[in-house]
């Protein structure tokens, strides 16, 4: 044996993994993002009235839409992981709860769920508070942002549970067996062996969920959250120019979704590996 | 602990897969330092028996005691697993980790060894199985024989007292079988306790202290390889061995 073998792979060796070569070429679909952004810029500069005014008016709505989407998604990823592990648990009770959650939640429209969380849930809390004589609960008022995030997380968590479950199941059983036979606990085997591989498998559907969530977040406008859609409606109500307002709002959503799709594609490429 | 006690004691173990009675009251012992090879037709329960020893497979009835520890509680099972290494037919290397990481992961999270120590052990073992130059490769970049040697090194990194081999060469091309068998032979010569499910008669002749013939979930016959090859008692053993020996 000549010399001391290296322990840490250098960049060059890593790039030789089949199918994982980082491409120096920029993803060709970026031009579409650029084109839509350019269209927004051209519209607002050539016709500042009404397009520039619409953009100024709805910009805080964009911030709300993006914040709610990202905040919800962080919790959705956690709920999905817990739910996915629950769906595959050996314990029949845990498995039952997780399955019940998925089956019920994905059978009810998101809009109905959001309305329930905003209008019905606070009343339920108030009633319980009155029965138990807890003033804090009896005087509970719905918080619009909290309600929106809770509703989105509860609903999308169920879809994400199924994605995690499928991802974990797609990892051959031998991987868990090898980890367990080396003395790892169930959670260690999940944490170090199964989940890191499952996450790469589920990345495309998870990316899809993010984009779907970004669009579905427009539904929170019905529960008094001043997101992009609601700000658009407010502007239209004041100036009555539906064509310009909704063209602008649609374009802004398109910028966000196309941009997200490119980011997802980039992450996918980065984390790809062959088995 | 009494050193003359068998390191593995299996007593009247039964196992069902649904309606299939896979193990029908198997009783056997393995002594310290012994190399036992189990042969038998497919479906005879030999892999199931092997997987029961480290409780990858649960059994319905009977008792297994490894190194004085009965396999009856989750804690005991985990203790026993730390003492037993297993090598699978399909290698089961962690696909997302490099060879070195495959060898160091369990050392670090189970034995809580430092990064430096576990890497040092990893390199020693890779040198022992003859592929130190593959330390940074991913499993997909290795041949089957190399993957299986990494799998053996990964098991050895946990300092097991017993090594189980579940048809370690069955998924390999003929020219790669020898490199894996050489590693197993070296291990046997070092005095490792080994239970091997394999039909490699070359390995049996060179290394096995005892050979067990199983059929339909039962041990039909056990003896030294020489005795089984030359004068098997049972007709079924004779028939089976005549087939594998004249391949």
Coordinates of C-alpha atoms in Angstrom, one line a residue, chain A residues 65-259:
Chain A
X65 CA -48.1 35.7 1.2
X66 CA -44.4 34.8 1.2
X67 CA -44.1 34.8 5.0
X68 CA -47.3 32.8 5.6
X69 CA -46.2 30.2 2.9
X70 CA -42.7 29.8 4.3
X71 CA -43.8 29.8 8.0
X72 CA -46.5 27.2 7.2
X73 CA -44.1 25.1 5.1
X74 CA -41.6 24.7 8.0
X75 CA -44.3 23.3 10.2
X76 CA -45.7 21.2 7.4
X77 CA -42.3 19.5 6.9
X78 CA -42.3 18.6 10.7
X79 CA -45.9 17.5 10.8
X80 CA -45.4 15.4 7.7
X81 CA -42.3 13.7 9.1
X82 CA -44.0 12.9 12.4
X83 CA -47.2 11.8 10.5
X84 CA -45.2 9.7 8.0
X85 CA -43.3 7.8 10.8
X86 CA -46.7 7.4 12.6
X87 CA -48.3 5.9 9.5
X88 CA -45.5 3.3 9.5
X89 CA -45.4 2.8 13.3
X90 CA -45.7 -0.7 14.7
X91 CA -48.0 0.5 17.4
X92 CA -51.5 0.1 16.1
X93 CA -52.8 3.1 18.1
X94 CA -50.3 5.5 16.7
X95 CA -50.8 4.1 13.2
X96 CA -54.6 4.5 13.6
X97 CA -54.4 8.1 14.7
X98 CA -52.1 9.1 11.8
X99 CA -54.3 7.3 9.3
X100 CA -57.4 8.9 10.7
X101 CA -55.8 12.3 10.5
X102 CA -54.9 11.8 6.8
X103 CA -58.2 10.3 5.8
X104 CA -60.3 13.1 7.4
X105 CA -58.2 16.1 6.5
X106 CA -57.7 15.3 2.8
X107 CA -61.4 14.7 2.4
X108 CA -62.4 18.3 3.3
X109 CA -61.8 21.2 1.1
X110 CA -59.0 23.6 2.3
X111 CA -61.4 26.6 2.0
X112 CA -63.9 24.9 4.3
X113 CA -61.2 24.0 6.8
X114 CA -59.9 27.6 6.9
X115 CA -63.4 28.9 7.5
X116 CA -63.9 26.4 10.2
X117 CA -60.6 27.4 11.9
X118 CA -61.5 31.1 11.7
X119 CA -65.2 31.1 12.6
X120 CA -66.1 27.9 14.3
X121 CA -62.9 27.0 16.3
X122 CA -62.8 30.2 18.4
X123 CA -66.5 29.6 19.4
X124 CA -65.7 26.1 20.5
X125 CA -62.8 27.4 22.6
X126 CA -65.1 30.1 24.1
X127 CA -67.7 27.5 25.0
X128 CA -65.2 25.2 26.7
X129 CA -63.8 28.2 28.5
X130 CA -67.2 29.1 29.8
X131 CA -67.9 25.5 30.9
X132 CA -64.6 25.2 32.7
X133 CA -64.7 28.8 33.9
X134 CA -61.4 29.8 32.4
X135 CA -61.6 33.5 31.4
X136 CA -58.6 33.3 29.1
X137 CA -60.4 30.7 27.0
X138 CA -63.8 32.2 27.3
X139 CA -62.6 35.5 25.8
X140 CA -60.5 33.8 23.1
X141 CA -60.6 35.7 19.8
X142 CA -59.4 34.4 16.5
X143 CA -56.1 35.7 15.3
X144 CA -56.2 35.9 11.5
X145 CA -52.5 35.1 10.8
X146 CA -52.4 32.3 13.4
X147 CA -55.6 30.8 12.0
X148 CA -54.3 31.0 8.5
X149 CA -51.0 29.2 9.4
X150 CA -52.7 26.6 11.6
X151 CA -55.3 25.9 8.8
X152 CA -52.6 25.5 6.1
X153 CA -50.3 23.4 8.3
X154 CA -53.2 21.1 9.4
X155 CA -54.3 20.5 5.8
X156 CA -51.0 20.3 4.0
X157 CA -49.5 18.3 6.9
X158 CA -51.8 15.4 5.8
X159 CA -50.6 15.5 2.2
X160 CA -47.0 15.7 3.4
X161 CA -47.6 12.7 5.7
X162 CA -48.4 10.6 2.7
X163 CA -45.3 11.9 0.8
X164 CA -43.0 11.1 3.7
X165 CA -44.6 7.6 4.1
X166 CA -44.1 6.8 0.5
X167 CA -40.5 8.1 0.6
X168 CA -39.6 6.1 3.7
X169 CA -41.2 3.0 2.2
X170 CA -39.2 3.4 -1.0
X171 CA -35.9 2.9 0.9
X172 CA -35.1 -0.9 0.8
X173 CA -35.7 -2.7 4.0
X174 CA -32.1 -3.9 4.0
X175 CA -30.9 -0.4 4.9
X176 CA -32.8 -0.5 8.1
X177 CA -31.8 -4.1 8.8
X178 CA -28.2 -3.2 8.3
X179 CA -28.4 -0.2 10.6
X180 CA -30.3 -2.1 13.3
X181 CA -27.9 -5.1 13.2
X182 CA -25.0 -2.7 13.8
X183 CA -26.7 -1.9 17.1
X184 CA -28.5 1.4 16.1
X185 CA -31.8 2.1 17.7
X186 CA -34.9 2.6 15.6
X187 CA -34.6 6.4 15.8
X188 CA -30.8 6.3 15.0
X189 CA -31.5 4.1 11.9
X190 CA -34.2 6.6 10.8
X191 CA -32.1 9.7 11.6
X192 CA -28.8 8.6 10.0
X193 CA -29.8 6.0 7.3
X194 CA -33.4 6.1 6.2
X195 CA -34.5 9.7 6.3
X196 CA -31.4 11.2 4.6
X197 CA -32.1 8.9 1.7
X198 CA -35.9 9.3 1.8
X199 CA -35.6 13.1 1.7
X200 CA -33.8 13.0 -1.6
X201 CA -36.5 10.7 -3.0
X202 CA -39.3 12.9 -1.9
X203 CA -37.7 16.2 -2.9
X204 CA -39.7 16.6 -6.2
X205 CA -43.1 16.0 -4.6
X206 CA -42.2 18.2 -1.7
X207 CA -41.2 21.0 -4.1
X208 CA -44.6 20.5 -5.8
X209 CA -46.3 20.9 -2.4
X210 CA -44.5 24.1 -1.8
X211 CA -45.6 25.6 -5.1
X212 CA -49.2 24.4 -4.5
X213 CA -49.1 25.9 -1.0
X214 CA -47.9 29.2 -2.3
X215 CA -51.0 29.3 -4.6
X216 CA -53.4 27.9 -2.1
X217 CA -52.3 30.5 0.5
X218 CA -54.5 32.9 -1.6
X219 CA -57.5 31.2 0.2
X220 CA -56.5 32.8 3.5
X221 CA -57.7 36.1 2.1
X222 CA -61.2 35.0 3.1
X223 CA -60.2 34.8 6.8
X224 CA -59.1 38.5 7.0
X225 CA -55.5 38.0 6.2
X226 CA -54.2 40.9 4.0
X227 CA -52.3 38.7 1.6
X228 CA -51.6 39.5 -2.1
X229 CA -55.1 38.3 -3.2
X230 CA -56.9 40.3 -0.6
X231 CA -54.9 43.5 -1.3
X232 CA -55.8 43.0 -5.0
X233 CA -59.5 42.9 -4.1
X234 CA -59.2 46.0 -2.0
X235 CA -57.5 47.9 -4.8
X236 CA -60.2 46.8 -7.2
X237 CA -62.9 47.8 -4.8
X238 CA -61.5 51.3 -4.6
X239 CA -60.7 51.9 -8.3
X240 CA -62.7 49.4 -10.2
X241 CA -60.2 48.3 -12.8
X242 CA -60.4 44.5 -12.6
X243 CA -58.4 43.7 -15.8
X244 CA -55.3 45.5 -14.7
X245 CA -55.5 44.5 -11.0
X246 CA -55.9 40.8 -11.7
X247 CA -53.4 40.7 -14.5
X248 CA -50.9 42.2 -12.1
X249 CA -51.8 39.9 -9.2
X250 CA -51.6 36.8 -11.6
X251 CA -48.2 38.0 -12.9
X252 CA -46.9 38.4 -9.3
X253 CA -48.0 34.9 -8.3
X254 CA -46.4 33.6 -11.5
X255 CA -43.1 35.3 -10.7
X256 CA -43.1 33.6 -7.2
X257 CA -44.1 30.1 -8.4
X258 CA -41.7 30.1 -11.4
X259 CA -38.9 31.3 -9.1

